[in-house]
Tab-separated table of N, CA and C in Angstrom:
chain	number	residue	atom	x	y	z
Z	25	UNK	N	0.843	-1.168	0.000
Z	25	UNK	CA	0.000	0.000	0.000
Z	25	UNK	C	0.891	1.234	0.000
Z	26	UNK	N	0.638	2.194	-1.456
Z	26	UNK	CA	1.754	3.404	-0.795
Z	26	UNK	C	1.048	4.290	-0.525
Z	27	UNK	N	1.388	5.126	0.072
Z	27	UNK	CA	0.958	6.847	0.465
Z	27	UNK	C	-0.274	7.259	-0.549
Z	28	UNK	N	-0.912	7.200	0.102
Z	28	UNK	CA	-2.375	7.836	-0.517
Z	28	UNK	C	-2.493	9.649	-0.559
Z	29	UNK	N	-1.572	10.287	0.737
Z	29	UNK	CA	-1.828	11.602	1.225
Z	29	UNK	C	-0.806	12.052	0.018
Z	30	UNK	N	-1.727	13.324	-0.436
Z	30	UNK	CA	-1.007	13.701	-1.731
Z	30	UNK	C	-0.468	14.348	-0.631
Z	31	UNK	N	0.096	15.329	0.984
Z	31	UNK	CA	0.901	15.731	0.802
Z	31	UNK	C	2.490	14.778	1.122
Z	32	UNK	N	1.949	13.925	1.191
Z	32	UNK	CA	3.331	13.025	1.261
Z	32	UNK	C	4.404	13.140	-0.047
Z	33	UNK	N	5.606	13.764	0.297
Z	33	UNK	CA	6.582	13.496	-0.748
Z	33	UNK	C	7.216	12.435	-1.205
Z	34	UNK	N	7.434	11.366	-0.303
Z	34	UNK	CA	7.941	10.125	-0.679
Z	34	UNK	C	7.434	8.848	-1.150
Z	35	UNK	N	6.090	9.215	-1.473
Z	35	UNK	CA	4.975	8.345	-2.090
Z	35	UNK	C	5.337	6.876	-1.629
Z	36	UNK	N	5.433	6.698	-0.216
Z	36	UNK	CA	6.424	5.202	0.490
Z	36	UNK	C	5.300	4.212	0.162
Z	37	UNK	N	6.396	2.801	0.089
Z	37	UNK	CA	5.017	1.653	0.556
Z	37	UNK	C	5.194	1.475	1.739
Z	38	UNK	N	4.335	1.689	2.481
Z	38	UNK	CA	4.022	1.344	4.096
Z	38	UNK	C	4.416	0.109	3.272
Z	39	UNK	N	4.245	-1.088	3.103
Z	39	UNK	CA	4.037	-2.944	3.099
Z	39	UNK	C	5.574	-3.238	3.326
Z	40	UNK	N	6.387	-2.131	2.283
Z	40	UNK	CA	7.592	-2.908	2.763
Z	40	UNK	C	8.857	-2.317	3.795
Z	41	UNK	N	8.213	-0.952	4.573
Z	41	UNK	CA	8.934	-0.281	5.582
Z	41	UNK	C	9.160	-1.624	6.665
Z	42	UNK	N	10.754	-1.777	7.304
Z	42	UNK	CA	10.727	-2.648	7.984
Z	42	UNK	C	10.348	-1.848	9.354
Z	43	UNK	N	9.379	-2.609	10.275
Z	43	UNK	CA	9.702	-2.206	12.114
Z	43	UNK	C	11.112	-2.306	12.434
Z	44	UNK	N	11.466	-1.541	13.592
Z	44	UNK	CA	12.702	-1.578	14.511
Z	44	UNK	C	12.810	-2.846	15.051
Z	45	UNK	N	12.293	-3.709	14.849
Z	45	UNK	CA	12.642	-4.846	15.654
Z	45	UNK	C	13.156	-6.088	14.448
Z	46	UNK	N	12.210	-5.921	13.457
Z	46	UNK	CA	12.828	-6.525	11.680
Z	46	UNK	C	14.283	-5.806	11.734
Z	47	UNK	N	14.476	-4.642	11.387
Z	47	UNK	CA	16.055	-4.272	11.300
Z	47	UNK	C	16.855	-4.668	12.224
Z	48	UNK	N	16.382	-4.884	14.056
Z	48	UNK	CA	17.591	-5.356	14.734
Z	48	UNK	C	17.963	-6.851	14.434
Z	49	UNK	N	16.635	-7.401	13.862
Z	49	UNK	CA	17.040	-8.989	13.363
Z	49	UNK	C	18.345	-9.035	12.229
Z	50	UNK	N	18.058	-8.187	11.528
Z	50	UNK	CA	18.340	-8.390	10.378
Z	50	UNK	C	20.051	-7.750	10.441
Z	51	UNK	N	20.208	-6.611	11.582
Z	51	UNK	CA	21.704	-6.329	11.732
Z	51	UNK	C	22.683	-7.029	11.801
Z	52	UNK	N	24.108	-6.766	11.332
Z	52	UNK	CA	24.865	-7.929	11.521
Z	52	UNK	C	26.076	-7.890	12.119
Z	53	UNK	N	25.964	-6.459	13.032
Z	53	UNK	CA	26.812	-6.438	13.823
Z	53	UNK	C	26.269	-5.532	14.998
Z	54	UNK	N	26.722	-5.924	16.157
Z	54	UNK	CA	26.348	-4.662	17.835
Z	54	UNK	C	26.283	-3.029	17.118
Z	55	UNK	N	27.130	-2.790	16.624
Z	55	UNK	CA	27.042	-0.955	15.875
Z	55	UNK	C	26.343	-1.247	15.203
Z	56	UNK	N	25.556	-1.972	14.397
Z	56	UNK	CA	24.194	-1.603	13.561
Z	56	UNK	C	23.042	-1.482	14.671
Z	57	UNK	N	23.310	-2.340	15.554
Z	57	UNK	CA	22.472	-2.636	16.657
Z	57	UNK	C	21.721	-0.891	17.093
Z	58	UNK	N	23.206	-0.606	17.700
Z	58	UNK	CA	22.904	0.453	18.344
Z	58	UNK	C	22.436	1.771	17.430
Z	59	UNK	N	22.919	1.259	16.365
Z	59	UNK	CA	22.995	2.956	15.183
Z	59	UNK	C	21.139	3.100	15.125
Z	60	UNK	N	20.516	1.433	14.733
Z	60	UNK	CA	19.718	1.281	14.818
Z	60	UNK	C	18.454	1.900	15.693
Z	61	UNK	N	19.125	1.662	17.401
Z	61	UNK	CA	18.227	1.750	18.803
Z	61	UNK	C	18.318	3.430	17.975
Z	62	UNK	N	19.804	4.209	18.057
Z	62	UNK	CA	19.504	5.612	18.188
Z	62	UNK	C	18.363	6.470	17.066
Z	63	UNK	N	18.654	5.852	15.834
Z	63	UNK	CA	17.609	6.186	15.026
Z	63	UNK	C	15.880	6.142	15.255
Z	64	UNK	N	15.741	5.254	15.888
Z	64	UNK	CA	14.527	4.701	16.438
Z	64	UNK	C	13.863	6.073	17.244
Z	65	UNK	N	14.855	6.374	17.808
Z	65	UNK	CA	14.785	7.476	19.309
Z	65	UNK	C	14.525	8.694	18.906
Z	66	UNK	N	14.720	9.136	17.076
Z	66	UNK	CA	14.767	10.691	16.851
Z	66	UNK	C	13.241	11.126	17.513
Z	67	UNK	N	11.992	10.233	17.390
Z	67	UNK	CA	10.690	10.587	17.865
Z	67	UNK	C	10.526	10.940	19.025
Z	68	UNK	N	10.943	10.295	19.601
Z	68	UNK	CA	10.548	10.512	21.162
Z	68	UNK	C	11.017	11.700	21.871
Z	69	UNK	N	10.548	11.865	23.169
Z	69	UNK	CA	10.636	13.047	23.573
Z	69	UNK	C	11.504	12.936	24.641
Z	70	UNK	N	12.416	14.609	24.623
Z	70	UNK	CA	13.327	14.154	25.846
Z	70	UNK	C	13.418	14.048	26.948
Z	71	UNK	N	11.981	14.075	27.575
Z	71	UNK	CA	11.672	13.638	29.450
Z	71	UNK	C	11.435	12.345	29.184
Z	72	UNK	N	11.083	11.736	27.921
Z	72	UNK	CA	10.791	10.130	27.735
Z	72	UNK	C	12.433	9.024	28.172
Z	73	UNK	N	12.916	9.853	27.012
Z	73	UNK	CA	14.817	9.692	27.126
Z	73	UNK	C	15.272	9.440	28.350
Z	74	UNK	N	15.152	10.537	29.209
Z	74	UNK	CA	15.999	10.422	29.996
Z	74	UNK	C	15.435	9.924	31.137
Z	75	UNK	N	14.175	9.325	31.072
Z	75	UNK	CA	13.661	8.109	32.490
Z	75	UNK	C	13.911	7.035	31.942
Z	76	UNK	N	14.720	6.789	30.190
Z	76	UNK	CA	15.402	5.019	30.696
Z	76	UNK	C	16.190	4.836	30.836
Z	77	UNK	N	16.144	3.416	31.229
Z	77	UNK	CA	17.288	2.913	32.098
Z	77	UNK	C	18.219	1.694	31.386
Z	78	UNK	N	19.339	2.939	30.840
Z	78	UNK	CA	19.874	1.878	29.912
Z	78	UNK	C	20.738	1.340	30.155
Z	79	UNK	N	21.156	-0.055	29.270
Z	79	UNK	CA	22.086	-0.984	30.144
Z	79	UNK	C	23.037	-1.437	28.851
Z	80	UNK	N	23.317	-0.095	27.465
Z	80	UNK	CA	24.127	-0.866	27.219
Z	80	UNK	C	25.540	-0.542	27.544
Z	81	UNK	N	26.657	-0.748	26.867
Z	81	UNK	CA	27.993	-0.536	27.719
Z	81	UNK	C	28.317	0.792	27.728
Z	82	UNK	N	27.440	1.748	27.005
Z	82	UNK	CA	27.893	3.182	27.406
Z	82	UNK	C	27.284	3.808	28.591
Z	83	UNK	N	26.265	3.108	28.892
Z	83	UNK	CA	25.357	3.944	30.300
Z	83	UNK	C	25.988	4.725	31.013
Z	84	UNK	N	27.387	4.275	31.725
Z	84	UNK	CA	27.844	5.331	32.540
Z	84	UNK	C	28.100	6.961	32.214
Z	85	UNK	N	28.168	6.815	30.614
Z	85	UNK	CA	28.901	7.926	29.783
Z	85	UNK	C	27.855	8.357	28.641
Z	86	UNK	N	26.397	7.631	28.582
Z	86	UNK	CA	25.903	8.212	27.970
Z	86	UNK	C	24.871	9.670	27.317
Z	87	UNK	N	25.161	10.011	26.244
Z	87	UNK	CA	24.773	11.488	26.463
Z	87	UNK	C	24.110	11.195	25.097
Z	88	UNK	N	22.629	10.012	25.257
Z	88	UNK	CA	21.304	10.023	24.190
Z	88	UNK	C	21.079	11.154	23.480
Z	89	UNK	N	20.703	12.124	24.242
Z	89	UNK	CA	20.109	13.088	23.675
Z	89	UNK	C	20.992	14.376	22.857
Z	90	UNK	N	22.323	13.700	23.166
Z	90	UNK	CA	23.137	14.646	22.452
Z	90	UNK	C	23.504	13.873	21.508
Z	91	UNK	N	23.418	12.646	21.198
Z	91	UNK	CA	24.090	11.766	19.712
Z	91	UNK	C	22.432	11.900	18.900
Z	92	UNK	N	20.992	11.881	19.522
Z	92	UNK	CA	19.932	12.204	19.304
Z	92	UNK	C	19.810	13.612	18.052
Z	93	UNK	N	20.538	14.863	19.147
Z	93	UNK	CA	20.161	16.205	18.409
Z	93	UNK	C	21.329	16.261	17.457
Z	94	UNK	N	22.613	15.650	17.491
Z	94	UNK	CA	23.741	15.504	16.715
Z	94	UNK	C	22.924	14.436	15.047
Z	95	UNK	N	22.140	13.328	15.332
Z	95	UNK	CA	21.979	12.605	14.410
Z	95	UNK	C	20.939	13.711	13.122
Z	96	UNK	N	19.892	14.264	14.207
Z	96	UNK	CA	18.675	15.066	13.659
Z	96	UNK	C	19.250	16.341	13.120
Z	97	UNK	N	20.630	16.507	13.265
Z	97	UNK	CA	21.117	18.223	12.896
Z	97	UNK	C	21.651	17.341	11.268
Z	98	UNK	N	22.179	16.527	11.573
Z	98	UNK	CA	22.935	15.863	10.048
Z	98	UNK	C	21.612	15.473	8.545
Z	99	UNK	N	20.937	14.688	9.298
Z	99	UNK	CA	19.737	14.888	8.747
Z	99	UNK	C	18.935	16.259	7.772
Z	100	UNK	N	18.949	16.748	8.889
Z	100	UNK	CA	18.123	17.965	8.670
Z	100	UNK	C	19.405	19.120	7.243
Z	101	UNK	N	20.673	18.705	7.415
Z	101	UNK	CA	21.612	19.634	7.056
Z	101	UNK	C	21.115	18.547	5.411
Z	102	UNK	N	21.353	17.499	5.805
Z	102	UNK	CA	20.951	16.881	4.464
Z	102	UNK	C	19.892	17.329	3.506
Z	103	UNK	N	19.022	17.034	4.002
Z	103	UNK	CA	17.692	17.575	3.508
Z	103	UNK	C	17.549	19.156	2.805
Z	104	UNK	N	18.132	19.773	3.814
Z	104	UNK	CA	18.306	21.397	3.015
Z	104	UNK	C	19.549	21.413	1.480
Z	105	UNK	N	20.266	20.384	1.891
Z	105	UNK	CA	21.017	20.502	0.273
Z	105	UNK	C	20.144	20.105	-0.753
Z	106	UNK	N	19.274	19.117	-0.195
Z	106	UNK	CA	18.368	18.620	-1.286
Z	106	UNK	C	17.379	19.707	-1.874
């Protein structure tokens, strides 16, 4: 099924977008893993962020919401060249 909403630009097929949980299957190494979790995260909000409780090996040192606004600035810089 693709995008019915004419204002959609990317006329996507929803049928073959994978879920976050299809791509962590499908990763084939721990850094896809994680590149994965962080991408997942651009939605959410940052009082959501920072009540979990994460356990992977960066927890002591992690700063989510700054690899978060770092991922969404690259993005976004992308998009404006386009």
């Amino acid at each position: 099924m693709s995008c019915q909403n004419p204002d959609c630009l990317g006329q996507y097929d929803f049928d073959s977008i994978c879920d976050t949980v299809a791509l962590l299957e499908q990763a084939e190494s721990e850094r896809e893993k994680e590149e994965i979790a962080l991408v997942s995260l651009l939605d959410v909000e940052d009082d959501q962020i920072l009540n979990l409780k994460l356990s992977c090996k960066h927890a002591g040192q992690c700063k989510v919401l700054d690899c978060r606004d770092r991922l969404k600035k690259l993005i976004q810089d992308e998009l404006a060249i386009r």
